[in-house]
Tab-separated table of C-alpha atoms in Angstrom:
chain	number	residue	atom	x	y	z
A	1	UNK	CA	-77.561	-35.160	119.618
A	2	UNK	CA	-76.302	-31.680	120.510
A	3	UNK	CA	-78.088	-28.534	119.230
A	4	UNK	CA	-74.828	-26.481	119.353
A	5	UNK	CA	-73.863	-27.036	115.707
A	6	UNK	CA	-77.326	-25.915	114.566
A	7	UNK	CA	-77.139	-22.809	116.727
A	8	UNK	CA	-73.712	-22.012	115.517
A	9	UNK	CA	-74.803	-22.349	111.903
A	10	UNK	CA	-77.645	-20.052	112.501
A	11	UNK	CA	-75.406	-17.490	114.134
A	12	UNK	CA	-72.846	-17.795	111.444
A	13	UNK	CA	-75.726	-17.142	108.774
A	14	UNK	CA	-76.761	-14.110	110.732
A	15	UNK	CA	-73.237	-12.792	110.762
A	16	UNK	CA	-72.823	-13.254	107.060
A	17	UNK	CA	-76.044	-11.129	106.218
A	18	UNK	CA	-75.097	-7.388	105.982
A	19	UNK	CA	-76.567	-5.409	108.851
A	20	UNK	CA	-78.620	-3.091	106.501
A	21	UNK	CA	-80.276	-6.090	104.871
A	22	UNK	CA	-80.888	-7.874	108.244
A	23	UNK	CA	-82.628	-4.810	109.682
A	24	UNK	CA	-84.542	-4.363	106.451
A	25	UNK	CA	-85.933	-7.813	106.810
A	26	UNK	CA	-86.741	-7.167	110.444
A	27	UNK	CA	-88.589	-3.799	109.756
A	28	UNK	CA	-90.405	-5.240	106.905
A	29	UNK	CA	-91.572	-8.135	108.965
A	30	UNK	CA	-92.771	-5.817	111.863
A	31	UNK	CA	-94.580	-3.740	109.262
A	32	UNK	CA	-96.244	-6.758	107.536
A	33	UNK	CA	-97.578	-7.985	110.934
A	34	UNK	CA	-99.027	-4.675	111.793
A	35	UNK	CA	-100.478	-4.105	108.363
A	36	UNK	CA	-102.305	-7.406	108.338
A	37	UNK	CA	-103.884	-6.538	111.822
A	38	UNK	CA	-104.779	-2.965	110.550
A	39	UNK	CA	-106.402	-4.195	107.276
A	40	UNK	CA	-108.216	-7.098	108.729
A	41	UNK	CA	-108.992	-5.845	112.174
A	42	UNK	CA	-110.220	-2.371	111.456
A	43	UNK	CA	-112.894	-0.896	109.163
A	44	UNK	CA	-111.743	0.943	106.015
A	45	UNK	CA	-110.316	4.335	106.796
A	46	UNK	CA	-111.753	7.659	105.711
A	47	UNK	CA	-109.408	8.468	102.813
A	48	UNK	CA	-110.031	5.047	101.281
A	49	UNK	CA	-113.285	6.346	99.674
A	50	UNK	CA	-111.469	8.831	97.421
A	51	UNK	CA	-108.921	6.275	96.231
A	52	UNK	CA	-111.544	3.565	95.590
A	53	UNK	CA	-113.462	6.002	93.440
A	54	UNK	CA	-110.458	7.077	91.543
A	55	UNK	CA	-109.523	3.530	90.835
A	56	UNK	CA	-113.091	3.044	89.589
A	57	UNK	CA	-112.743	5.835	87.197
A	58	UNK	CA	-109.583	4.162	85.628
A	59	UNK	CA	-111.462	0.957	85.403
A	60	UNK	CA	-114.176	2.793	83.450
A	61	UNK	CA	-111.718	4.590	81.274
A	62	UNK	CA	-112.791	7.998	82.637
A	63	UNK	CA	-109.230	9.432	83.250
A	64	UNK	CA	-109.477	12.915	81.904
A	65	UNK	CA	-112.737	14.305	83.070
A	66	UNK	CA	-115.398	13.268	85.596
A	67	UNK	CA	-118.921	14.901	85.840
A	68	UNK	CA	-119.808	13.209	89.118
A	69	UNK	CA	-117.873	15.333	91.502
A	70	UNK	CA	-118.123	19.071	92.037
A	71	UNK	CA	-119.784	19.635	88.784
A	72	UNK	CA	-116.922	18.314	86.874
A	73	UNK	CA	-113.188	17.943	87.602
A	74	UNK	CA	-109.930	16.332	86.140
A	75	UNK	CA	-109.547	12.919	87.962
A	76	UNK	CA	-105.820	12.115	87.488
A	77	UNK	CA	-104.681	15.547	88.366
A	78	UNK	CA	-106.012	14.932	91.912
A	79	UNK	CA	-103.377	13.468	94.345
A	80	UNK	CA	-101.710	11.187	91.824
A	81	UNK	CA	-101.228	10.953	88.088
A	82	UNK	CA	-99.869	7.367	88.207
A	83	UNK	CA	-100.971	5.468	91.259
A	84	UNK	CA	-104.408	4.561	90.081
A	85	UNK	CA	-102.946	2.592	87.158
A	86	UNK	CA	-101.145	-0.069	89.196
A	87	UNK	CA	-104.057	-0.249	91.550
A	88	UNK	CA	-105.987	-1.958	88.787
A	89	UNK	CA	-103.847	-4.970	89.229
A	90	UNK	CA	-103.954	-5.629	93.015
A	91	UNK	CA	-106.408	-3.080	94.437
A	92	UNK	CA	-105.726	0.218	96.284
A	93	UNK	CA	-105.538	-1.254	99.855
A	94	UNK	CA	-103.277	-4.142	98.761
A	95	UNK	CA	-100.943	-1.859	96.910
A	96	UNK	CA	-100.761	0.520	99.847
A	97	UNK	CA	-99.887	-2.463	102.222
A	98	UNK	CA	-97.094	-3.708	99.757
A	99	UNK	CA	-95.874	-0.197	99.530
A	100	UNK	CA	-95.736	0.346	103.433
A	101	UNK	CA	-93.885	-2.832	103.899
A	102	UNK	CA	-91.483	-1.886	101.152
A	103	UNK	CA	-90.977	1.577	102.692
A	104	UNK	CA	-90.136	-0.070	106.099
A	105	UNK	CA	-87.440	-2.102	104.351
A	106	UNK	CA	-86.122	0.831	102.296
A	107	UNK	CA	-85.925	3.176	105.310
A	108	UNK	CA	-83.907	0.574	107.129
A	109	UNK	CA	-81.523	0.179	104.301
A	110	UNK	CA	-81.127	3.965	104.083
A	111	UNK	CA	-80.380	4.659	107.655
A	112	UNK	CA	-78.393	1.615	108.582
A	113	UNK	CA	-76.157	2.091	105.470
A	114	UNK	CA	-75.609	5.705	106.773
A	115	UNK	CA	-75.235	5.292	110.479
A	116	UNK	CA	-74.601	1.591	110.900
A	117	UNK	CA	-76.218	-0.811	113.462
A	118	UNK	CA	-76.736	2.023	115.903
A	119	UNK	CA	-79.727	3.090	113.765
A	120	UNK	CA	-81.401	-0.347	114.220
A	121	UNK	CA	-83.969	0.687	116.580
A	122	UNK	CA	-84.854	3.722	114.516
A	123	UNK	CA	-85.367	1.447	111.545
A	124	UNK	CA	-87.618	-0.966	113.527
A	125	UNK	CA	-89.575	1.915	114.842
A	126	UNK	CA	-90.152	2.981	111.252
A	127	UNK	CA	-91.716	-0.489	110.711
A	128	UNK	CA	-94.567	0.647	112.937
A	129	UNK	CA	-94.830	4.144	111.911
A	130	UNK	CA	-94.970	3.219	108.211
A	131	UNK	CA	-98.510	1.851	109.014
A	132	UNK	CA	-99.790	5.470	109.223
A	133	UNK	CA	-101.187	5.672	105.693
A	134	UNK	CA	-103.078	2.374	106.255
A	135	UNK	CA	-104.764	3.957	109.322
A	136	UNK	CA	-105.763	7.088	107.361
A	137	UNK	CA	-106.262	5.667	103.800
A	138	UNK	CA	-103.547	7.744	102.414
A	139	UNK	CA	-102.939	5.132	99.701
A	140	UNK	CA	-101.359	7.219	97.051
A	141	UNK	CA	-98.968	8.908	99.465
A	142	UNK	CA	-98.010	5.345	100.744
A	143	UNK	CA	-96.871	4.361	97.218
A	144	UNK	CA	-95.198	7.706	96.642
A	145	UNK	CA	-93.302	7.452	99.938
A	146	UNK	CA	-91.826	4.151	98.922
A	147	UNK	CA	-90.609	5.642	95.702
A	148	UNK	CA	-89.267	8.576	97.533
A	149	UNK	CA	-87.266	6.239	99.809
A	150	UNK	CA	-85.933	4.271	96.691
A	151	UNK	CA	-84.809	7.438	95.118
A	152	UNK	CA	-82.854	8.459	98.271
A	153	UNK	CA	-81.170	5.108	98.279
A	154	UNK	CA	-80.112	5.443	94.686
A	155	UNK	CA	-78.744	8.846	95.298
A	156	UNK	CA	-76.913	7.593	98.444
A	157	UNK	CA	-75.194	4.987	96.245
A	158	UNK	CA	-74.461	7.753	93.587
A	159	UNK	CA	-76.788	6.090	91.067
A	160	UNK	CA	-77.920	9.509	89.876
A	161	UNK	CA	-79.700	8.465	86.746
A	162	UNK	CA	-81.731	5.891	88.559
A	163	UNK	CA	-82.273	8.437	91.284
A	164	UNK	CA	-83.468	10.963	88.821
A	165	UNK	CA	-85.968	8.558	87.365
A	166	UNK	CA	-87.230	7.490	90.774
A	167	UNK	CA	-87.668	11.310	91.663
A	168	UNK	CA	-89.868	11.691	88.592
A	169	UNK	CA	-91.890	8.599	89.527
A	170	UNK	CA	-92.260	9.954	93.100
A	171	UNK	CA	-93.799	13.203	91.651
A	172	UNK	CA	-96.182	11.136	89.393
A	173	UNK	CA	-97.322	8.910	92.175
A	174	UNK	CA	-97.548	11.629	94.995
A	175	UNK	CA	-96.790	15.380	94.883
A	176	UNK	CA	-96.703	15.292	98.598
A	177	UNK	CA	-93.994	12.607	98.682
A	178	UNK	CA	-92.084	14.715	96.200
A	179	UNK	CA	-92.299	17.718	98.494
A	180	UNK	CA	-90.821	15.453	101.254
A	181	UNK	CA	-88.119	14.322	98.972
A	182	UNK	CA	-87.232	18.067	98.313
A	183	UNK	CA	-87.136	18.745	102.059
A	184	UNK	CA	-84.727	15.759	102.647
A	185	UNK	CA	-82.438	16.884	99.885
A	186	UNK	CA	-82.409	20.337	101.194
A	187	UNK	CA	-81.263	19.057	104.536
A	188	UNK	CA	-78.608	17.021	102.836
A	189	UNK	CA	-77.317	20.125	101.131
A	190	UNK	CA	-77.352	22.151	104.275
A	191	UNK	CA	-75.401	19.416	106.001
A	192	UNK	CA	-72.463	19.617	103.587
A	193	UNK	CA	-73.149	23.093	101.882
A	194	UNK	CA	-71.149	22.441	98.847
A	195	UNK	CA	-72.122	22.543	95.155
A	196	UNK	CA	-70.321	20.034	92.935
A	197	UNK	CA	-71.319	18.637	89.531
A	198	UNK	CA	-73.429	16.008	91.057
A	199	UNK	CA	-75.264	18.469	93.263
A	200	UNK	CA	-75.951	20.752	90.326
A	201	UNK	CA	-77.348	18.055	88.105
A	202	UNK	CA	-79.698	16.658	90.776
A	203	UNK	CA	-80.853	20.157	91.635
A	204	UNK	CA	-81.450	20.911	88.006
A	205	UNK	CA	-83.393	17.721	87.445
A	206	UNK	CA	-85.645	18.465	90.431
A	207	UNK	CA	-86.276	21.882	89.346
A	208	UNK	CA	-87.277	20.567	85.839
A	209	UNK	CA	-89.777	18.420	87.594
A	210	UNK	CA	-91.141	21.257	89.551
A	211	UNK	CA	-91.508	23.167	86.222
A	212	UNK	CA	-93.464	20.253	84.838
A	213	UNK	CA	-95.787	20.225	87.831
A	214	UNK	CA	-96.259	23.918	87.599
A	215	UNK	CA	-97.204	23.506	83.954
A	216	UNK	CA	-99.677	20.889	84.914
A	217	UNK	CA	-101.059	23.225	87.561
A	218	UNK	CA	-101.294	26.008	84.972
A	219	UNK	CA	-103.174	23.754	82.406
A	220	UNK	CA	-105.422	22.393	85.138
A	221	UNK	CA	-105.812	25.244	87.695
A	222	UNK	CA	-107.185	24.762	91.213
A	223	UNK	CA	-109.051	27.142	93.411
A	224	UNK	CA	-108.841	24.785	96.374
A	225	UNK	CA	-106.451	25.297	99.378
A	226	UNK	CA	-105.952	23.139	102.427
A	227	UNK	CA	-105.541	25.261	105.626
A	228	UNK	CA	-102.648	24.366	107.913
A	229	UNK	CA	-104.221	23.863	111.356
A	230	UNK	CA	-102.871	25.887	114.190
A	231	UNK	CA	-102.583	22.863	116.512
A	232	UNK	CA	-100.593	20.902	113.883
A	233	UNK	CA	-98.257	23.903	113.359
A	234	UNK	CA	-97.626	24.107	117.042
A	235	UNK	CA	-96.835	20.379	117.213
A	236	UNK	CA	-94.620	20.460	114.185
A	237	UNK	CA	-92.552	23.340	115.421
A	238	UNK	CA	-92.338	21.914	118.998
A	239	UNK	CA	-91.233	18.502	117.898
A	240	UNK	CA	-88.860	20.091	115.396
A	241	UNK	CA	-87.154	22.161	118.091
A	242	UNK	CA	-86.721	18.959	120.271
A	243	UNK	CA	-85.232	17.144	117.356
A	244	UNK	CA	-82.837	20.097	116.668
A	245	UNK	CA	-81.800	20.040	120.414
A	246	UNK	CA	-81.134	16.328	120.193
A	247	UNK	CA	-79.489	16.124	116.802
A	248	UNK	CA	-77.252	19.078	117.057
A	249	UNK	CA	-75.186	17.503	119.792
A	250	UNK	CA	-73.293	15.171	117.431
A	251	UNK	CA	-71.793	15.986	113.964
A	252	UNK	CA	-72.878	12.491	112.615
A	253	UNK	CA	-76.577	13.594	113.192
A	254	UNK	CA	-76.565	17.030	111.778
A	255	UNK	CA	-78.548	15.817	108.785
A	256	UNK	CA	-81.365	15.001	111.086
A	257	UNK	CA	-81.090	18.399	112.714
A	258	UNK	CA	-81.401	20.072	109.278
A	259	UNK	CA	-84.358	18.057	108.371
A	260	UNK	CA	-86.197	19.113	111.494
A	261	UNK	CA	-85.374	22.733	110.557
A	262	UNK	CA	-86.516	22.240	107.031
A	263	UNK	CA	-89.829	20.794	108.288
A	264	UNK	CA	-90.485	23.627	110.702
A	265	UNK	CA	-89.661	26.246	108.243
A	266	UNK	CA	-91.849	24.579	105.500
A	267	UNK	CA	-94.706	24.313	108.017
A	268	UNK	CA	-94.410	27.999	108.962
A	269	UNK	CA	-94.399	29.017	105.276
A	270	UNK	CA	-97.513	26.856	104.415
A	271	UNK	CA	-99.378	28.256	107.426
A	272	UNK	CA	-98.604	31.786	106.156
A	273	UNK	CA	-99.268	30.964	102.489
A	274	UNK	CA	-102.292	28.978	101.761
A	275	UNK	CA	-101.751	26.128	99.133
A	276	UNK	CA	-103.295	22.840	98.241
A	277	UNK	CA	-100.438	21.012	100.192
A	278	UNK	CA	-101.167	22.940	103.513
A	279	UNK	CA	-101.758	20.605	106.328
A	280	UNK	CA	-100.647	17.621	104.486
A	281	UNK	CA	-96.982	18.716	105.266
A	282	UNK	CA	-97.677	17.402	108.929
A	283	UNK	CA	-97.488	13.665	107.382
A	284	UNK	CA	-93.763	13.999	107.924
A	285	UNK	CA	-94.422	13.106	111.451
A	286	UNK	CA	-94.325	9.389	110.459
A	287	UNK	CA	-90.649	9.858	109.957
A	288	UNK	CA	-89.697	11.975	112.832
A	289	UNK	CA	-89.855	9.637	115.645
A	290	UNK	CA	-87.754	6.971	113.828
A	291	UNK	CA	-85.230	9.618	112.717
A	292	UNK	CA	-84.948	10.953	116.312
A	293	UNK	CA	-84.482	7.278	117.494
A	294	UNK	CA	-81.603	6.981	115.019
A	295	UNK	CA	-80.135	10.291	116.421
A	296	UNK	CA	-80.568	8.947	120.073
A	297	UNK	CA	-78.998	5.584	119.107
A	298	UNK	CA	-76.082	7.217	117.417
A	299	UNK	CA	-75.446	9.321	120.565
A	300	UNK	CA	-75.722	6.261	122.947
A	301	UNK	CA	-79.092	7.492	124.166
A	302	UNK	CA	-77.793	10.565	125.901
A	303	UNK	CA	-78.558	12.945	127.543
A	304	UNK	CA	-81.322	10.698	128.764
A	305	UNK	CA	-83.964	13.386	129.745
A	306	UNK	CA	-83.745	15.088	126.435
A	307	UNK	CA	-83.846	11.761	124.605
A	308	UNK	CA	-86.924	10.701	126.554
A	309	UNK	CA	-88.739	14.007	126.074
A	310	UNK	CA	-87.884	14.123	122.405
A	311	UNK	CA	-88.907	10.475	121.635
A	312	UNK	CA	-92.084	10.629	123.748
A	313	UNK	CA	-93.229	13.883	121.909
A	314	UNK	CA	-92.416	12.687	118.468
A	315	UNK	CA	-94.038	9.142	119.028
A	316	UNK	CA	-97.174	10.968	120.455
A	317	UNK	CA	-97.461	13.251	117.458
A	318	UNK	CA	-96.578	10.553	114.985
A	319	UNK	CA	-98.766	7.736	116.128
A	320	UNK	CA	-101.478	8.788	118.621
A	321	UNK	CA	-103.729	10.900	116.150
A	322	UNK	CA	-104.066	7.796	113.871
A	323	UNK	CA	-104.724	5.428	116.803
A	324	UNK	CA	-107.276	7.855	118.289
A	325	UNK	CA	-109.026	8.130	114.850
A	326	UNK	CA	-109.104	4.392	114.504
A	327	UNK	CA	-110.556	3.868	118.113
A	328	UNK	CA	-113.308	6.641	117.471
A	329	UNK	CA	-114.358	5.193	114.068
A	330	UNK	CA	-117.436	3.593	115.609
A	331	UNK	CA	-119.850	3.297	112.620
A	332	UNK	CA	-118.518	1.142	109.804
A	333	UNK	CA	-121.854	0.942	107.996
A	334	UNK	CA	-120.935	3.697	105.424
A	335	UNK	CA	-118.062	1.526	104.204
A	336	UNK	CA	-120.389	-1.101	103.122
A	337	UNK	CA	-122.778	-1.219	100.079
A	338	UNK	CA	-125.870	-2.473	102.124
A	339	UNK	CA	-125.950	0.913	103.990
A	340	UNK	CA	-126.348	2.932	100.673
A	341	UNK	CA	-128.842	0.626	98.891
A	342	UNK	CA	-132.006	2.287	100.305
A	343	UNK	CA	-130.802	5.690	99.069
A	344	UNK	CA	-129.672	4.279	95.721
A	345	UNK	CA	-132.968	2.561	95.340
A	346	UNK	CA	-134.783	5.745	95.846
A	347	UNK	CA	-132.585	7.536	93.323
A	348	UNK	CA	-133.239	4.644	90.808
A	349	UNK	CA	-136.895	5.285	91.147
A	350	UNK	CA	-137.086	9.024	91.237
A	351	UNK	CA	-133.907	10.877	90.002
A	352	UNK	CA	-133.343	11.902	86.417
A	353	UNK	CA	-130.147	13.028	84.669
A	354	UNK	CA	-131.372	16.698	84.745
A	355	UNK	CA	-130.221	17.002	88.336
A	356	UNK	CA	-127.376	16.306	90.733
A	357	UNK	CA	-127.730	14.709	94.182
A	358	UNK	CA	-126.607	16.304	97.525
A	359	UNK	CA	-125.804	13.985	100.286
A	360	UNK	CA	-124.944	15.507	103.692
A	361	UNK	CA	-121.437	14.304	104.152
A	362	UNK	CA	-120.698	11.206	106.252
A	363	UNK	CA	-117.699	11.092	108.596
A	364	UNK	CA	-115.535	9.280	105.988
A	365	UNK	CA	-117.345	11.002	102.956
A	366	UNK	CA	-118.182	7.571	101.647
A	367	UNK	CA	-121.023	9.165	99.594
A	368	UNK	CA	-118.224	10.222	97.282
A	369	UNK	CA	-117.692	6.542	96.237
A	370	UNK	CA	-120.980	4.847	96.516
A	371	UNK	CA	-123.341	7.455	95.006
A	372	UNK	CA	-121.419	8.020	91.803
A	373	UNK	CA	-120.438	4.333	91.627
A	374	UNK	CA	-124.098	3.733	91.191
A	375	UNK	CA	-124.297	6.302	88.322
A	376	UNK	CA	-125.584	9.544	90.120
A	377	UNK	CA	-123.658	12.766	89.900
A	378	UNK	CA	-122.881	14.323	93.287
A	379	UNK	CA	-122.874	18.058	93.767
A	380	UNK	CA	-119.862	17.629	96.098
A	381	UNK	CA	-117.055	15.122	96.379
A	382	UNK	CA	-114.333	14.117	98.656
A	383	UNK	CA	-111.631	16.836	98.560
A	384	UNK	CA	-111.785	19.266	101.376
A	385	UNK	CA	-109.645	21.807	99.458
A	386	UNK	CA	-112.172	21.929	96.683
A	387	UNK	CA	-115.146	21.846	98.881
A	388	UNK	CA	-114.042	24.863	100.956
A	389	UNK	CA	-113.497	26.840	97.638
A	390	UNK	CA	-116.659	25.782	95.842
A	391	UNK	CA	-119.072	25.527	98.848
A	392	UNK	CA	-118.024	27.748	101.644
A	393	UNK	CA	-121.626	28.482	102.787
A	394	UNK	CA	-121.730	24.851	104.009
A	395	UNK	CA	-118.904	25.451	106.366
A	396	UNK	CA	-120.550	28.380	108.194
A	397	UNK	CA	-121.798	27.951	111.730
A	398	UNK	CA	-125.311	28.325	110.544
A	399	UNK	CA	-126.945	28.432	107.147
A	400	UNK	CA	-130.255	30.462	106.457
A	401	UNK	CA	-133.003	28.602	104.410
A	402	UNK	CA	-132.624	31.138	101.771
A	403	UNK	CA	-128.868	30.570	101.402
A	404	UNK	CA	-129.298	26.866	101.365
A	405	UNK	CA	-132.097	26.920	98.644
A	406	UNK	CA	-130.074	29.319	96.554
A	407	UNK	CA	-126.983	27.059	96.778
A	408	UNK	CA	-129.023	23.978	95.755
A	409	UNK	CA	-130.561	25.707	92.641
A	410	UNK	CA	-127.165	27.083	91.563
A	411	UNK	CA	-125.799	23.519	91.554
A	412	UNK	CA	-128.869	21.912	89.937
A	413	UNK	CA	-129.851	19.841	92.917
A	414	UNK	CA	-133.258	18.250	93.361
A	415	UNK	CA	-132.884	15.650	96.101
A	416	UNK	CA	-130.930	16.050	99.326
A	417	UNK	CA	-130.269	12.854	101.339
A	418	UNK	CA	-129.479	12.933	105.087
A	419	UNK	CA	-128.000	9.661	106.461
A	420	UNK	CA	-128.515	8.606	110.006
A	421	UNK	CA	-124.876	7.953	110.916
A	422	UNK	CA	-121.968	9.947	112.110
A	423	UNK	CA	-121.457	12.987	109.900
A	424	UNK	CA	-118.423	14.914	108.803
A	425	UNK	CA	-117.113	17.088	111.574
A	426	UNK	CA	-116.823	20.304	109.413
A	427	UNK	CA	-118.786	20.196	106.197
A	428	UNK	CA	-122.134	18.722	107.422
A	429	UNK	CA	-123.183	20.174	110.853
A	430	UNK	CA	-125.065	23.299	109.705
A	431	UNK	CA	-126.646	21.570	106.841
A	432	UNK	CA	-127.970	18.686	108.872
A	433	UNK	CA	-129.165	21.030	111.602
A	434	UNK	CA	-131.166	23.086	109.121
A	435	UNK	CA	-132.711	20.061	107.557
A	436	UNK	CA	-133.692	18.427	110.904
A	437	UNK	CA	-135.188	21.740	112.107
A	438	UNK	CA	-137.865	21.579	109.457
A	439	UNK	CA	-137.215	25.179	108.393
A	440	UNK	CA	-135.165	24.538	105.324
A	441	UNK	CA	-138.078	24.946	103.009
A	442	UNK	CA	-137.458	21.430	101.459
A	443	UNK	CA	-140.033	18.803	101.725
A	444	UNK	CA	-139.360	15.453	103.596
A	445	UNK	CA	-140.547	12.975	100.988
A	446	UNK	CA	-139.454	9.674	102.513
A	447	UNK	CA	-137.566	7.960	105.286
A	448	UNK	CA	-136.109	4.733	103.822
A	449	UNK	CA	-133.728	2.655	105.797
A	450	UNK	CA	-131.191	4.957	107.534
A	451	UNK	CA	-132.006	7.766	105.264
A	452	UNK	CA	-134.171	10.990	105.317
A	453	UNK	CA	-134.767	12.146	101.784
A	454	UNK	CA	-135.648	15.801	101.109
A	455	UNK	CA	-136.908	17.435	97.793
A	456	UNK	CA	-136.260	20.984	96.817
A	457	UNK	CA	-139.602	22.658	95.416
A	458	UNK	CA	-139.070	24.002	91.854
A	459	UNK	CA	-135.419	22.864	91.425
A	460	UNK	CA	-133.309	24.420	88.731
A	461	UNK	CA	-132.262	21.788	86.146
A	462	UNK	CA	-128.654	21.204	84.799
A	463	UNK	CA	-129.355	23.007	81.619
A	464	UNK	CA	-131.650	26.004	81.043
A	465	UNK	CA	-132.317	28.313	78.112
A	466	UNK	CA	-134.862	29.836	75.801
A	467	UNK	CA	-136.383	26.475	75.011
A	468	UNK	CA	-136.948	23.264	77.046
A	469	UNK	CA	-133.691	21.408	77.648
A	470	UNK	CA	-133.738	17.757	78.546
A	471	UNK	CA	-130.558	15.796	79.672
A	472	UNK	CA	-131.053	12.288	78.366
A	473	UNK	CA	-127.970	10.766	80.107
A	474	UNK	CA	-125.031	11.928	82.201
A	475	UNK	CA	-121.872	9.709	82.226
A	476	UNK	CA	-118.492	10.423	83.852
A	477	UNK	CA	-117.166	12.143	80.614
A	478	UNK	CA	-120.299	12.871	78.579
A	479	UNK	CA	-123.679	14.689	78.723
A	480	UNK	CA	-126.291	13.927	76.167
A	481	UNK	CA	-129.524	15.861	75.670
A	482	UNK	CA	-131.990	17.706	73.553
A	483	UNK	CA	-133.411	21.207	73.314
A	484	UNK	CA	-136.583	22.372	71.737
A	485	UNK	CA	-135.138	25.473	70.092
A	486	UNK	CA	-131.979	26.988	69.208
A	487	UNK	CA	-130.424	29.791	71.386
A	488	UNK	CA	-127.877	30.386	74.264
A	489	UNK	CA	-128.170	27.794	77.147
A	490	UNK	CA	-126.588	27.648	80.541
A	491	UNK	CA	-124.986	24.447	81.507
A	492	UNK	CA	-124.110	24.163	85.128
A	493	UNK	CA	-120.893	22.363	84.701
A	494	UNK	CA	-117.505	23.607	86.056
A	495	UNK	CA	-114.883	24.183	83.275
A	496	UNK	CA	-111.171	24.723	83.464
A	497	UNK	CA	-110.252	23.880	86.968
A	498	UNK	CA	-108.865	20.968	88.932
A	499	UNK	CA	-107.154	20.337	92.175
A	500	UNK	CA	-104.229	18.463	93.733
C-alpha cells in the first residue's frame, strides 16, 4: 500500500493552515520544549524568591501592607498589581511557563501577519528567546509580556477597545511590559508619522493609564532607583546601531529601525535620569535578535556581512547573559527549605517579636522568602532599588564596626545570620568580611548547620519610649504590644513609601 496519499493529505492540511497560525504552533512548540528543560533541569532562578514570597502574601491575605521586608512596604505596588492573583491557581513558575509559551505564539502571529513567511525564522527564534524570564525568574514580566503582545495583535487587527483593555491589563501585570508597549507604539507612530482619530484615541488611552500609574506612585511613593549599568548601556546602544543599519535598508523594515532607535534613546534617558525602571529596560534584548532576524529574512539575508554581525551581536546580548548566569549558579541549597532549617530553628528558640533579623544576602536573596515565610521579619528584602536607598552603608567597599552596629540598632536588629554559601555580589561582601574578621563588635553565639549566628550587644528594640514597651506579636499587617506607661513612643517602622 502506497504512503503517497497519506503524505499528500498531510501536505494539503499544511497548506490549508494559515502561515501565521502554523508558525505560531511551531514557535510555541519550540518554547514549550525549552521551558520544560529549563524548569526541570535547572535550579530555581534568583528572581523567583521575590515572586514566591509575593504569592505567599496574597495567600495569607496580606495584600496592602507587609511588615516583614524593609521595616514595612506595600506588597502589590511592587512589580505587579495583578499577577499574584492568578498565581494562586497554578503557581508562579507554571504561570510564567504558560505565559512564555503564549508569548512565543503571539509574537509569531504578530510578525508573520505583518511580514509574511519571510518572518518565520524570527518567529522561531523568539520561541527560544522567550525563555529568558524563566532563566532569571522574571515571572511577573513574563505574564505582562504576553499581555503586551496580545494588545499589539488586537491593535494590529484594529480592535481598539480590546487593545485598550489589554493595554490596561499589561500595566496591571507588569509596568515594565507597559513601558515596552509604549516604545513599540512610539516606533509604529514614527514609521507612519500621521495622527488620525484612531491614533488619537489610542494615545489618549495610554496617557490616561500613565496618569493612573503616576497617581499610584504618588499615593505609594518610592525612594528606590535602579541604576542603568554602563556595560548594558553600551550593549544596548551598539546593538541598536547595528539594528538601525540593517533595518533602514528596506522600507518594509523601518518599523524595526524605529524600535531600535526608541530603545537606544530610552536607555540613554534612563541612564541619565535614575528611575525604578533603570536597567530593566535592557530586557528588551529578548526581542531584538528575533526582530533583526525578521529584518534579515525580509531583505533576503543581505548584505551578508552586516546580517551576520547584527545577528551575532543581538543573539549574544539576548541569550548569553542568562546562559552564563544559569551555568554559574552552582549552589542550589538556598532554594531548598532544608538549608534554612538550622537558622529558622535557632530563631524559633531565641528570637522575640521585639526585633528584626538580618541575614547576609545570599546570591539569589532567598532569605527574602524563607525567613519571613517562617514568621520572622527581615530588616531587608529582595528589591535592589529599595535596598540601595534604605541601606547604602552595606554597599560601601568597607564598613566600620561603628557604622555597622549603628545601622543594626536603627533597624531594631538583634541577630545577624551569615550563611556558608555563595553570597550576593553587591550587597553582602563588606558585611560578610566585617563579620568574619571578628572586629564587628558582635558576639558569635552559635554555628549551626551552614550558619554562623551573631548577636548584637544591647540591641535597640522595635518600640522604645518613656516606659517599657513589649511587642507581643508581629504579623504581616499588624503589630500588637503593651507599654507600661503613657507617653510618646518611637516605632521603627517605615510609613508612607513603596517601590515599583
